[in-house]
Coordinates of C-alpha atoms in Angstrom, one line a residue:
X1 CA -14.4 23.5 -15.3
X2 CA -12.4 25.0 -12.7
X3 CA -8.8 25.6 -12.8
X4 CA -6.3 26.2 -9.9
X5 CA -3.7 29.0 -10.4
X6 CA -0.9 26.7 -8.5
X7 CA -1.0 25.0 -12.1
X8 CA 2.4 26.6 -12.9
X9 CA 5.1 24.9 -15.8
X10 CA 7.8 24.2 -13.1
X11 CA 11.5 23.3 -14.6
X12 CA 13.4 23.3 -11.5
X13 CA 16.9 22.6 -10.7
X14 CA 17.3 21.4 -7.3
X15 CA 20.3 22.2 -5.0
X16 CA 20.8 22.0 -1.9
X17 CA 23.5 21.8 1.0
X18 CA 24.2 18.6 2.9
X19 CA 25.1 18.4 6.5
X20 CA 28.6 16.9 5.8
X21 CA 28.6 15.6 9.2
X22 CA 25.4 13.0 8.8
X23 CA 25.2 10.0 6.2
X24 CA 21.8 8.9 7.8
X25 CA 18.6 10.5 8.9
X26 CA 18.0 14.1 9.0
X27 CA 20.7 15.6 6.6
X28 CA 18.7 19.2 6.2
X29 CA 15.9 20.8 7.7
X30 CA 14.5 24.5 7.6
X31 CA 11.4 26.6 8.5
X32 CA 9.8 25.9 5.1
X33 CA 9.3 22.1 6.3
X34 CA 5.8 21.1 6.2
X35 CA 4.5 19.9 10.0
X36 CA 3.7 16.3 10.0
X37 CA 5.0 12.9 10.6
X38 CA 6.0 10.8 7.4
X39 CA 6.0 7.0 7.2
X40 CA 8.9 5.0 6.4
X41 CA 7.9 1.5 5.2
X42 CA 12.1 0.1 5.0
X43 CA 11.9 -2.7 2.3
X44 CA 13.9 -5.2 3.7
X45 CA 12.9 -4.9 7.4
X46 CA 9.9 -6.1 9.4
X47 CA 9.2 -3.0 10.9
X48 CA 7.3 0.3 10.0
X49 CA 8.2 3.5 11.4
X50 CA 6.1 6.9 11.9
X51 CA 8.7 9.5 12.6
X52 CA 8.9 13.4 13.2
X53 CA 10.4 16.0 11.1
X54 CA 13.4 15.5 13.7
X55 CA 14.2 11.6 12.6
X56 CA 12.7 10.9 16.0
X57 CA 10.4 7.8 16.1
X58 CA 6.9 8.5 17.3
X59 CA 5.1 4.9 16.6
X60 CA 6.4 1.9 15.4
X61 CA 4.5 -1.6 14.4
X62 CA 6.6 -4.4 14.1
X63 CA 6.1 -7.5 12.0
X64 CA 7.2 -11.0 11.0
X65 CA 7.6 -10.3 7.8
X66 CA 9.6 -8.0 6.0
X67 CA 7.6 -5.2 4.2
X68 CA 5.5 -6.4 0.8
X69 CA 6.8 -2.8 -0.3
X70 CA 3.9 -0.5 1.5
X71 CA 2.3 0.5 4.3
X72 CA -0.6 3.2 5.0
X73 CA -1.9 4.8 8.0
X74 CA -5.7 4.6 8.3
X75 CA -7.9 7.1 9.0
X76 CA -8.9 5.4 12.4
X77 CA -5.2 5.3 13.2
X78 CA -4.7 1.8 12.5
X79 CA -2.1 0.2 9.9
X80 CA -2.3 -1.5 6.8
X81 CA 0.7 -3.4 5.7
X82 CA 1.6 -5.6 3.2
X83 CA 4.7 -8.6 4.1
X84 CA 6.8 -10.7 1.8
X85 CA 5.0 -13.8 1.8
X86 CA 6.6 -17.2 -0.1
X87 CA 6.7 -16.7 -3.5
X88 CA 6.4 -19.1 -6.8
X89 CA 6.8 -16.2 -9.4
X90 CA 10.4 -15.0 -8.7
X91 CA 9.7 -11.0 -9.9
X92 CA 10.5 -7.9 -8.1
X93 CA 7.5 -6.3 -5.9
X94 CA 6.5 -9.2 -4.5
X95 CA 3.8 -9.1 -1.5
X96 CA 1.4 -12.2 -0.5
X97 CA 0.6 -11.0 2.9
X98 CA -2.2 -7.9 4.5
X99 CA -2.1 -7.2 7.7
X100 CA -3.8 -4.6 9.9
X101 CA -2.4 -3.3 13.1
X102 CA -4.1 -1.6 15.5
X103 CA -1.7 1.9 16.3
X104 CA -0.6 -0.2 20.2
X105 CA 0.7 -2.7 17.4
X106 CA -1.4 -5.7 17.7
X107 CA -2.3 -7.2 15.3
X108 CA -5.8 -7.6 13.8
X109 CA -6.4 -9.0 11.2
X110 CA -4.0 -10.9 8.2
X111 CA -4.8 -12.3 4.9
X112 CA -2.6 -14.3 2.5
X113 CA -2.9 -13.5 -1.4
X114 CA -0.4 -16.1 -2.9
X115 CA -0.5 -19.2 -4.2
X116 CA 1.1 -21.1 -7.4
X117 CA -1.9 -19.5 -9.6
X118 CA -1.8 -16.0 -7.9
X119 CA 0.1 -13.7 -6.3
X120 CA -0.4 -10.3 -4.6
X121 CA 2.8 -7.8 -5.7
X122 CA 3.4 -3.9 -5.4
X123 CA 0.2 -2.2 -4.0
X124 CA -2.3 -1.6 -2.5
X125 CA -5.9 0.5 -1.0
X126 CA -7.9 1.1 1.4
X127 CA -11.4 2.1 0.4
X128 CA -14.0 4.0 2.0
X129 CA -16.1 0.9 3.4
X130 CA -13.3 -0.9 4.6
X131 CA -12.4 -3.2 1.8
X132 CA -8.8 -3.2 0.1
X133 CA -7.5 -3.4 -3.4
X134 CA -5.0 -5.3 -4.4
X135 CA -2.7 -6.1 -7.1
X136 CA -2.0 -9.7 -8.3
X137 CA -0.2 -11.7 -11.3
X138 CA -2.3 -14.4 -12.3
X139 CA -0.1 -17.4 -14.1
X140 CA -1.7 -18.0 -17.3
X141 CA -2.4 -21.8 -18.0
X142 CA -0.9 -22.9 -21.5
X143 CA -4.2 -23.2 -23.2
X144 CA -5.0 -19.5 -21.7
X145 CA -1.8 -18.9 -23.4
X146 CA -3.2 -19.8 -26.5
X147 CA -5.7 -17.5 -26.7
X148 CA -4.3 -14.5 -26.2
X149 CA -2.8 -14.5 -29.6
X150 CA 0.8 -13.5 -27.6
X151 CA 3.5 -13.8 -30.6
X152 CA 5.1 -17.2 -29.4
X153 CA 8.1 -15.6 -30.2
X154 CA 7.7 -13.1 -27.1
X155 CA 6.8 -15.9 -24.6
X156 CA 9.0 -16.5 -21.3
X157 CA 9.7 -20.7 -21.8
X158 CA 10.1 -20.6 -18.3
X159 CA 7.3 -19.0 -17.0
X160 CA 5.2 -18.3 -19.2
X161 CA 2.6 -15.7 -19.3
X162 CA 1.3 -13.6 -16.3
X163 CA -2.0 -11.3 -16.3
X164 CA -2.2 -8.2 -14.0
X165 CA -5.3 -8.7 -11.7
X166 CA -7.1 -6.1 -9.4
X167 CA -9.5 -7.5 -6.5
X168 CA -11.4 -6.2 -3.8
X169 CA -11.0 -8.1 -0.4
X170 CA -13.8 -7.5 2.3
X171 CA -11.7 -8.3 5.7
X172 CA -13.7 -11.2 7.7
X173 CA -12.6 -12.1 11.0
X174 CA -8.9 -12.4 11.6
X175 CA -7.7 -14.1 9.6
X176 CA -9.7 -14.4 6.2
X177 CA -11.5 -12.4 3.0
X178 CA -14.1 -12.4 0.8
X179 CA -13.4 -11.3 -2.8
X180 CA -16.2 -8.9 -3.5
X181 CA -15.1 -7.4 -6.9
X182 CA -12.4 -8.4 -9.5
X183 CA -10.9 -7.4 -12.9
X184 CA -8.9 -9.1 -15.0
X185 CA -6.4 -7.7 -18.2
X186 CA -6.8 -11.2 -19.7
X187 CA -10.0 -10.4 -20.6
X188 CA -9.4 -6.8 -22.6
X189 CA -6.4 -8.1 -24.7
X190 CA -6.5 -7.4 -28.4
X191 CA -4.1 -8.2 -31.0
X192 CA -3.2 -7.9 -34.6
X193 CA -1.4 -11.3 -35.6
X194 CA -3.7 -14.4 -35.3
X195 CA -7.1 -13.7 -36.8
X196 CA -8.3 -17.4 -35.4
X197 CA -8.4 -15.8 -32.0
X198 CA -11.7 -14.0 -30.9
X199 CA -9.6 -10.9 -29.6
X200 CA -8.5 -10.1 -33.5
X201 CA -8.8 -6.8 -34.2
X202 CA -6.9 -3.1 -35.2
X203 CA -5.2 -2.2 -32.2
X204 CA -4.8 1.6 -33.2
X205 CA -9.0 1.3 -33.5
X206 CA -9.1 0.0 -30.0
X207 CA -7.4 2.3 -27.3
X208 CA -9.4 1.0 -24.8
X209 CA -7.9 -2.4 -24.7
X210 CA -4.1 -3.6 -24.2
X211 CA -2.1 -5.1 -27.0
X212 CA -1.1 -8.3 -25.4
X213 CA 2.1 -8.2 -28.4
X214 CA 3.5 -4.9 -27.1
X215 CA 6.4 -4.4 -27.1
X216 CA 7.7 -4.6 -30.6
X217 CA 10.7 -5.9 -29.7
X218 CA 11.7 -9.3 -29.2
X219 CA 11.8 -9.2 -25.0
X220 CA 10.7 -12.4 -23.7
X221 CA 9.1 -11.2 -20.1
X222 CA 6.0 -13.1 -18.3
X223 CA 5.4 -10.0 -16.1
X224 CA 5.1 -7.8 -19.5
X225 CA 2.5 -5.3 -17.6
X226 CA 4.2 -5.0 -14.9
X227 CA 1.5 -2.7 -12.7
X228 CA 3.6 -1.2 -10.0
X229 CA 0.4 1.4 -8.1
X230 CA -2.8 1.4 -7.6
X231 CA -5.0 4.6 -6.3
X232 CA -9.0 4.9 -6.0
X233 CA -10.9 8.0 -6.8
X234 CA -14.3 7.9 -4.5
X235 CA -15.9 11.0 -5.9
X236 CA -15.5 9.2 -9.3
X237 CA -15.4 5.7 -8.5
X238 CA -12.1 5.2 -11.0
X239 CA -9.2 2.8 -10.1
X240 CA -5.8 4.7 -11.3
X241 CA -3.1 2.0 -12.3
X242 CA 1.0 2.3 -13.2
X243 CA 2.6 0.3 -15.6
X244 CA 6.2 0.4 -15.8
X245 CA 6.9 -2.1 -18.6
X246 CA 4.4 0.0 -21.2
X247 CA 5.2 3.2 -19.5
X248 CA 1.6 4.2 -18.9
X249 CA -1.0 4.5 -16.6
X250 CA -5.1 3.8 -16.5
X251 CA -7.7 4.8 -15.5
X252 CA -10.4 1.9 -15.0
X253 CA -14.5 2.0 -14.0
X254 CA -15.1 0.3 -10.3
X255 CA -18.6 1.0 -10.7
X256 CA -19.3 -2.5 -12.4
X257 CA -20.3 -5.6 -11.4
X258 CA -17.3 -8.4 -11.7
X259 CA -19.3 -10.0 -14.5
X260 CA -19.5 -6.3 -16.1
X261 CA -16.0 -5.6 -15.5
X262 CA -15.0 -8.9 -17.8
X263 CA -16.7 -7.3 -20.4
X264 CA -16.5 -3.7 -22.7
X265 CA -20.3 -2.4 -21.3
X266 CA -21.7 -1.8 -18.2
X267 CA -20.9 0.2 -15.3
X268 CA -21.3 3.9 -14.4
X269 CA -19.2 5.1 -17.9
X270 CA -20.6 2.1 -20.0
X271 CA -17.6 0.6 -20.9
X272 CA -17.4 -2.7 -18.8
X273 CA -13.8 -3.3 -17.3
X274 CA -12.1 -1.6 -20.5
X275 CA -9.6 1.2 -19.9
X276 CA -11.4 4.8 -19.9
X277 CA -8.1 6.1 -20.1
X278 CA -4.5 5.7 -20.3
X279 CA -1.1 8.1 -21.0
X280 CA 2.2 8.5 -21.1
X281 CA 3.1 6.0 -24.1
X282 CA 0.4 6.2 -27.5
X283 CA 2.7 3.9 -29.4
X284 CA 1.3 0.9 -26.9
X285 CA -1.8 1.4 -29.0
X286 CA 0.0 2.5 -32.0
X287 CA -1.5 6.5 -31.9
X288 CA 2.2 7.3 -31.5
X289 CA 6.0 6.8 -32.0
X290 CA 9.2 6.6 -29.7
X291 CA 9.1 10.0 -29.6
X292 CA 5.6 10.6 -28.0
X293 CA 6.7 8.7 -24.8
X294 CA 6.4 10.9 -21.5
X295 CA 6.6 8.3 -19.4
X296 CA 9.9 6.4 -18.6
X297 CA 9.5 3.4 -15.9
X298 CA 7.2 5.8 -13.7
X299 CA 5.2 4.9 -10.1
X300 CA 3.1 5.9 -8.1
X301 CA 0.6 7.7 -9.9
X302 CA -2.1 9.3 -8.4
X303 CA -5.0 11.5 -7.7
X304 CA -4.2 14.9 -5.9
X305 CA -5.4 14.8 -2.7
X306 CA -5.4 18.1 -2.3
X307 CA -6.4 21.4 -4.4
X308 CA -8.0 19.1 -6.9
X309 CA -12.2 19.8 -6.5
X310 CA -12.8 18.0 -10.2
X311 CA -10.3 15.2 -10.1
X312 CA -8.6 16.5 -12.7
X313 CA -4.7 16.1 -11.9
X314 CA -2.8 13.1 -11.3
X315 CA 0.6 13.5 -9.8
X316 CA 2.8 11.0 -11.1
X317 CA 6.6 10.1 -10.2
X318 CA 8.4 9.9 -13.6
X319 CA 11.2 7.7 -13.0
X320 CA 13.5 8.5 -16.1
X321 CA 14.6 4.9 -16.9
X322 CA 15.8 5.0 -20.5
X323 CA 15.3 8.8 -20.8
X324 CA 18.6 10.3 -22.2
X325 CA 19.9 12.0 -20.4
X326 CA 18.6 10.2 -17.2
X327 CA 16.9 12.0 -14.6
X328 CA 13.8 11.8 -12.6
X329 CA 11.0 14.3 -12.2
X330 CA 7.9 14.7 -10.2
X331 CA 4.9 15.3 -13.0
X332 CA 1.6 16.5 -13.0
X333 CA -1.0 16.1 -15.8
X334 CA -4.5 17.1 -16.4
X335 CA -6.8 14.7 -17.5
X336 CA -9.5 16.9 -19.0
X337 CA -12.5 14.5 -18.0
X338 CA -15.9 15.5 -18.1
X339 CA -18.1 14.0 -15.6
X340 CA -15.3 11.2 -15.7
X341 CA -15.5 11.0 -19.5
X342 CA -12.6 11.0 -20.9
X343 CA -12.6 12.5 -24.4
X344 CA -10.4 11.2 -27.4
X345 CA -10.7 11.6 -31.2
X346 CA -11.0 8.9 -33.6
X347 CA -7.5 8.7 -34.7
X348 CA -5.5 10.9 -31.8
X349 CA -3.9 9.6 -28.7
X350 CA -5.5 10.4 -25.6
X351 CA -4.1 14.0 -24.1
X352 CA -2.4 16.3 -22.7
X353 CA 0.5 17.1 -25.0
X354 CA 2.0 19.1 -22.1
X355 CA 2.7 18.8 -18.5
X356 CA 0.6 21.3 -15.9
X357 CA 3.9 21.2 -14.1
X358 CA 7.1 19.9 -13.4
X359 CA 9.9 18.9 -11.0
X360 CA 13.1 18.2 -12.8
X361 CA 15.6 16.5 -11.1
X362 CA 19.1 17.9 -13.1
X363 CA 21.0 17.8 -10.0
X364 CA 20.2 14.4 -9.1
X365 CA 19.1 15.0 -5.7
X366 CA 16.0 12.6 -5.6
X367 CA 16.7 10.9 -9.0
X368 CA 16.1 7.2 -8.9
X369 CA 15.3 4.6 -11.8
X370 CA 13.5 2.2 -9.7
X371 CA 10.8 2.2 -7.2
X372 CA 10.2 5.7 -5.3
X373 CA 7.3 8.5 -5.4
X374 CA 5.8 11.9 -4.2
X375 CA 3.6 13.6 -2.4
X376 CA 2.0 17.2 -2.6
X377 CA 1.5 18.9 0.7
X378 CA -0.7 21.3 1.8
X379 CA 1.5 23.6 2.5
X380 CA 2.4 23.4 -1.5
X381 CA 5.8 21.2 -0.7
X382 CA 6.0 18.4 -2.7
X383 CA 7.5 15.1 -0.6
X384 CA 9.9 12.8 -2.9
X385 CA 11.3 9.8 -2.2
X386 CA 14.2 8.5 -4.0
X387 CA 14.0 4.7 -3.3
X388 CA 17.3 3.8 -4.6
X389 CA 19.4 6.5 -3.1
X390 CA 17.4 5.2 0.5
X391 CA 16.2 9.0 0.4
X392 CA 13.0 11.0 1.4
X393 CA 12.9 14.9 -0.4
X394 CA 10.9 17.5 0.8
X395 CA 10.6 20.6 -1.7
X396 CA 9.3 24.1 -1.7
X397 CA 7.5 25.4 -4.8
X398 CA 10.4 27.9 -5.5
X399 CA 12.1 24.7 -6.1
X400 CA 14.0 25.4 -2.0
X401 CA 15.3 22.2 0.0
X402 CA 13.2 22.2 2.9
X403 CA 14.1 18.7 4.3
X404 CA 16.3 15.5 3.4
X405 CA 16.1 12.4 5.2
X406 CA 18.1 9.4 4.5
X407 CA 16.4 6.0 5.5
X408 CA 18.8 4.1 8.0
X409 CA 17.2 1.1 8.3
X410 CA 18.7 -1.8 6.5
X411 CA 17.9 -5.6 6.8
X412 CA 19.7 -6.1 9.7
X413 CA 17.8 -2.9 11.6
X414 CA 18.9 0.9 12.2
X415 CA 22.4 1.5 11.1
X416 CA 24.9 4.5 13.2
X417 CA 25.9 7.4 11.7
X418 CA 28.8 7.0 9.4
X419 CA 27.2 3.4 8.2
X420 CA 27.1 2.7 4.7
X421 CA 25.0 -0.7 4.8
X422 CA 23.2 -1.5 1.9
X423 CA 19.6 -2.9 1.9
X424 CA 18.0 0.4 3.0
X425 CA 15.7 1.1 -0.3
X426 CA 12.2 2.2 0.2
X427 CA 9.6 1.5 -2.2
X428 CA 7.7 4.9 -1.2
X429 CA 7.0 7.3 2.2
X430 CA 4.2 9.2 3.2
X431 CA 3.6 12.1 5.5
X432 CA 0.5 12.9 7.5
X433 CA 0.0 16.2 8.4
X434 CA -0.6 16.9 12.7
X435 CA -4.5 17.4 12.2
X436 CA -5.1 14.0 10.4
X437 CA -7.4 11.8 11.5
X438 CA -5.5 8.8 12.3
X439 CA -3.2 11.0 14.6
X440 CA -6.1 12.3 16.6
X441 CA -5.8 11.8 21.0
X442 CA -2.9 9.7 20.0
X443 CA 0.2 9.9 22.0
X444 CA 3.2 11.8 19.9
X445 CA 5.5 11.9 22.3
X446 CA 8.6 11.4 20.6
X447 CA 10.9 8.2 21.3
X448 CA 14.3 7.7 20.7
X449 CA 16.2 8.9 17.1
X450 CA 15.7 6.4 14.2
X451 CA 19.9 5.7 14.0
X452 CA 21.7 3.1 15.9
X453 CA 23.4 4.7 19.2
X454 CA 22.4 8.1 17.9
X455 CA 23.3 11.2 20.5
X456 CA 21.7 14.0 18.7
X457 CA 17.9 14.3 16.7
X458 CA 17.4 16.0 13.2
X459 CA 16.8 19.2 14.8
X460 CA 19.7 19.7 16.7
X461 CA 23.5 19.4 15.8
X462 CA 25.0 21.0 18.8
X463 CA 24.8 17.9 20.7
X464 CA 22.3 19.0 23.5
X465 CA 19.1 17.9 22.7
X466 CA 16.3 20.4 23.1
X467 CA 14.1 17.8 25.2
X468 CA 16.5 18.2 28.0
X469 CA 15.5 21.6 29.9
X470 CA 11.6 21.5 30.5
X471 CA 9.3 24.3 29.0
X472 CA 7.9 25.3 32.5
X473 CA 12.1 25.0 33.2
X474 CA 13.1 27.9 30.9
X475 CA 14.1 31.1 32.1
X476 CA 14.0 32.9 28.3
X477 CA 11.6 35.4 26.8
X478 CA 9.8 36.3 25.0
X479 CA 9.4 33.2 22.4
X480 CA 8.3 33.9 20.0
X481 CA 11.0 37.2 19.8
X482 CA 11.2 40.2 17.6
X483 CA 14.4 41.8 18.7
X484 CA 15.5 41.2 22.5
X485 CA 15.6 37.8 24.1
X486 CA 15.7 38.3 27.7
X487 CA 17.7 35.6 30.4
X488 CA 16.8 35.5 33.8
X489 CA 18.6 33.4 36.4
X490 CA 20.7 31.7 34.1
X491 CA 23.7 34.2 33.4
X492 CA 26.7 34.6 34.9
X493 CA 29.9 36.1 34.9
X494 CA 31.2 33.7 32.3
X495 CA 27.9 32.5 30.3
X496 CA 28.1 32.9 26.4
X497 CA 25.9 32.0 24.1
X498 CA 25.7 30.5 20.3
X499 CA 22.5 30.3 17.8
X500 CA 21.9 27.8 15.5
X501 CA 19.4 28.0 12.4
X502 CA 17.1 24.6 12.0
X503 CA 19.5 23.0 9.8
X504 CA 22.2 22.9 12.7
X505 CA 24.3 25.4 11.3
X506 CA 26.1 28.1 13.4
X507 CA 25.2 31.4 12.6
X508 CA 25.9 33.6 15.5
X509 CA 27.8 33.6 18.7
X510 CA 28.7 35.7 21.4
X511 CA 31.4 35.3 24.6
X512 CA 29.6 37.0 27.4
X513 CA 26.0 38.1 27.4
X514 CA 25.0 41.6 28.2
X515 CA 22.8 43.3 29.9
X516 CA 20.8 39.6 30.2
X517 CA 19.7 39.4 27.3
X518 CA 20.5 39.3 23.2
X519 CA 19.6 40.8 20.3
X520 CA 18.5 38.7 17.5
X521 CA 17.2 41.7 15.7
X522 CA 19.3 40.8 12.4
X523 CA 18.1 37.1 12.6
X524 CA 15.4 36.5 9.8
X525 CA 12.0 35.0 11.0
X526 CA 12.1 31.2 11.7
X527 CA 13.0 28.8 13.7
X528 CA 16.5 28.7 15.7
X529 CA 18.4 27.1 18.8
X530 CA 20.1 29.1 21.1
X531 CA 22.6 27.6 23.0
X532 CA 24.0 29.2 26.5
X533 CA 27.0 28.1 27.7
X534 CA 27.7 28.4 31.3
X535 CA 31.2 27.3 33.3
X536 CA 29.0 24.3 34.8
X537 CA 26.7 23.5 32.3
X538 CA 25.5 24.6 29.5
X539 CA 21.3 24.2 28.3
X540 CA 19.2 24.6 24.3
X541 CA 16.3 26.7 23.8
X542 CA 14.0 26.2 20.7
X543 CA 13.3 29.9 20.0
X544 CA 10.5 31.5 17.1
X545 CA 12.0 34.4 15.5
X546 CA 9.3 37.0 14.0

């Protein structure tokens, strides 16, 4: 089986250097940014923004609803979005509503999961043929109740018990589904209390089903799974899940038939709709202790989209909730699967014992206990977003700030720089690199800055923006420039000049230009701004250093 050497044991401490004149949008930027435009679902607002690395907004869809936590851009460039619909379970994550938007922003097709029985929360995917998975409580009825063998001790008496259910939707017309697939974790419960009850067994003998009496602690909670993600593999036809209240995730067959899938055979890997394989948390299916935990209140796990021929690593945001000391990390395991297989002994828990690597969070730069999730990029970055602290990461391998973007949208909209509104948290962001498919003969131009009343982009802190002076308008060269960068026509007896790296910052400056032109011959290779200053006016560049 192959292995990539960018598997490396990362324990990174993060620091960086905040503009300390932003609070919202583009705090930092440099050359090591990936190219692409990310997609900021806000949680409390109704629209959903594609912006550049500059803040700058290049689409947006807009909505009735406020966002049902995510969003994706489609391959064909259209967008899937889930809305806040009305809501009879009263638990965090709450959805009810699909909608598709073409990229002009009309909308094309909606679908409402919710109801007093069900109720679409968290997550969400789009699958290869069309179809979309989703992830629902289902209320439990009090004789369903019953026979779960739940400890009546650990019941909610005000709502009960809720099962996690996954279905497949197949879009018809515009405004309706057919449910073409579902699985249900009422029907793989086992527990070790009521032997009356059919689903009576050793739970430590039985990793592939989930212990409908964990925890082991008295916590009355309906939502006691709690799924929070949900990814599809194609090349394996495997459904990844989160759960935050057990601290694991699992990996399920799609392969079977509904019927199959409410069973333990059947199916590509013969095991019906039980779990192939779970981690983070063995004592769930007592092949561990406390002390085996890896997982603490995690999301987002998923496949690697990249560098990742066998499906082998899963990238998983590792939320640190009740991990002393607190802090959050970016982790990536290797699942060891064989054909999809997924090996474990008679009386171990399912592996690995260690990481294939880590970001650590000890600076508490993208720490966040709820919500949030990352992203590798091709160009090896790793995008994190921090949904409590409103903030989007972008990280090198060496463990380098390459970009920090701080949502401004709030309930009420775009806030101004210096606002300190509340309400701007962000379940999880995304960023699509310029030769994706979805972006392909669309028009990037980009609009105005994502801030209220903003006078400057993420790129440019000098307060000229580089738009103004057109390229075929420029009287500077050569771009890109090794040591001399010639003007022509644009210096005069009182012209001067300053250069500004791509975070904004000042780095050189100069009172009168010689000679017309300027020697940049000690400036490291990268991006940088050059600003000349005449007595009537003054104009930007954007300039390549080699």
């Amino acid at each position: 089986m192959k292995r990539y050497s960018f598997i490396l044991i990362l324990f990174l401490s993060i620091t960086s250097h905040v503009s300390s004149q932003r609070t919202v949008g583009v705090l930092e930027i440099n050359d090591a940014i990936q190219e692409g435009y990310t997609l900021i679902i806000p949680n409390s607002y109704t629209s959903t923004y594609l912006i550049d690395n500059c803040g700058r907004i290049i689409n947006e869809w807009e909505s009735d609803f406020s966002a049902g936590l995510m969003a994706y851009l489609l391959p064909d460039g259209r967008l899937l979005r889930s809305g806040k619909y009305i809501d009879s379970f009263g638990a965090g994550g709450v959805g009810g509503l699909m909608e598709i938007y073409s990229w002009e922003g009309e909308l094309e097709w909606s679908y409402i999961y919710s109801s007093d029985r069900v109720q679409h929360h968290h997550d969400m995917e789009i699958l290869p043929n069309g179809n979309i998975l989703l992830i629902a409580w289902v209320k439990l009825e009090e004789d369903e109740i019953a026979l779960t063998g739940r400890d009546t001790d650990l019941l909610d008496i005000n709502r009960g018990l809720w099962s996690e259910q996954i279905v497949e939707l197949k879009p018809v017309g515009t405004d309706d589904a057919e449910i073409v697939w579902e699985w249900n974790s009422y029907d793989h419960y086992i527990q070790d209390i009521d032997n009356t009850k059919n689903n009576y067994g050793i739970v430590e003998d039985h990793p592939e089903l989930l212990d409908v009496n964990y925890p082991y602690i008295k916590l009355t909670n309906a939502d006691w799974l709690h799924f929070n993600s949900i990814d599809y593999n194609p090349d394996l036809d495997q459904i990844l899940l989160g759960s935050r209240n057990h601290n694991e995730i699992y990996i399920l067959d799609h392969s079977t038939t509904t019927e199959e899938a409410a069973s333990h055979s059947g199916g590509k890997y013969g095991k019906g709709g039980d779990l192939l394989y779970r981690w983070g948390n063995p004592e769930v299916y007592k092949r561990g202790t406390p002390a085996d935990k890896r997982l603490y209140g995690q999301h987002d796990p998923h496949w690697l989209d990249i560098y990742n021929e066998d499906n082998n690593f899963i990238m998983i945001y590792n939320n640190g909730s009740g991990r002393l000391p607190f802090f959050s990390s970016v982790d990536v395991i290797d699942t060891g699967h064989e054909n999809g297989a997924y090996n474990i002994s008679q009386d171990d828990a399912f592996g690995p014992l260690q990481l294939s690597w880590s970001i650590k969070d000890l600076n508490m730069e993208f720490s966040s206990p709820r919500i949030s999730g990352a992203q590798y990029l091709s160009n090896n970055n790793t995008l994190i977003c921090a949904g409590n602290k409103y903030r989007i990461v972008e990280v090198t391998q060496a463990g380098d700030i390459a970009w920090i973007y701080e949502n401004p949208v709030s309930n009420l909209g775009p806030i101004p720089q210096g606002g300190t509104r509340g309400g701007r948290e962000l379940f999880r962001a995304y960023k699509y690199s310029s030769d994706y498919s979805g972006l392909e003969d669309r028009d990037l131009t980009p609009g105005e800055v994502l801030v209220l009343d903003a006078t400057e982009d993420g790129c440019n802190s000098t307060g000229v923006a580089s738009e103004d002076i057109p390229e075929d308008k420029l009287n500077i060269y050569p771009n890109p420039v090794s040591d001399k960068l010639y003007l022509t026509d644009i210096v005069g007896d009182n012209t001067s000049y300053e250069i500004y790296d791509a975070r904004g910052s000042l780095i050189s400056a100069g009172r009168k230009i010689q000679n017309e032109y300027i020697d940049v011959s000690d400036l490291r290779g990268g991006i940088f701004f050059v600003k000349v200053i005449g007595s009537e006016k003054q104009n930007l560049y954007k300039v390549v250093k080699l």
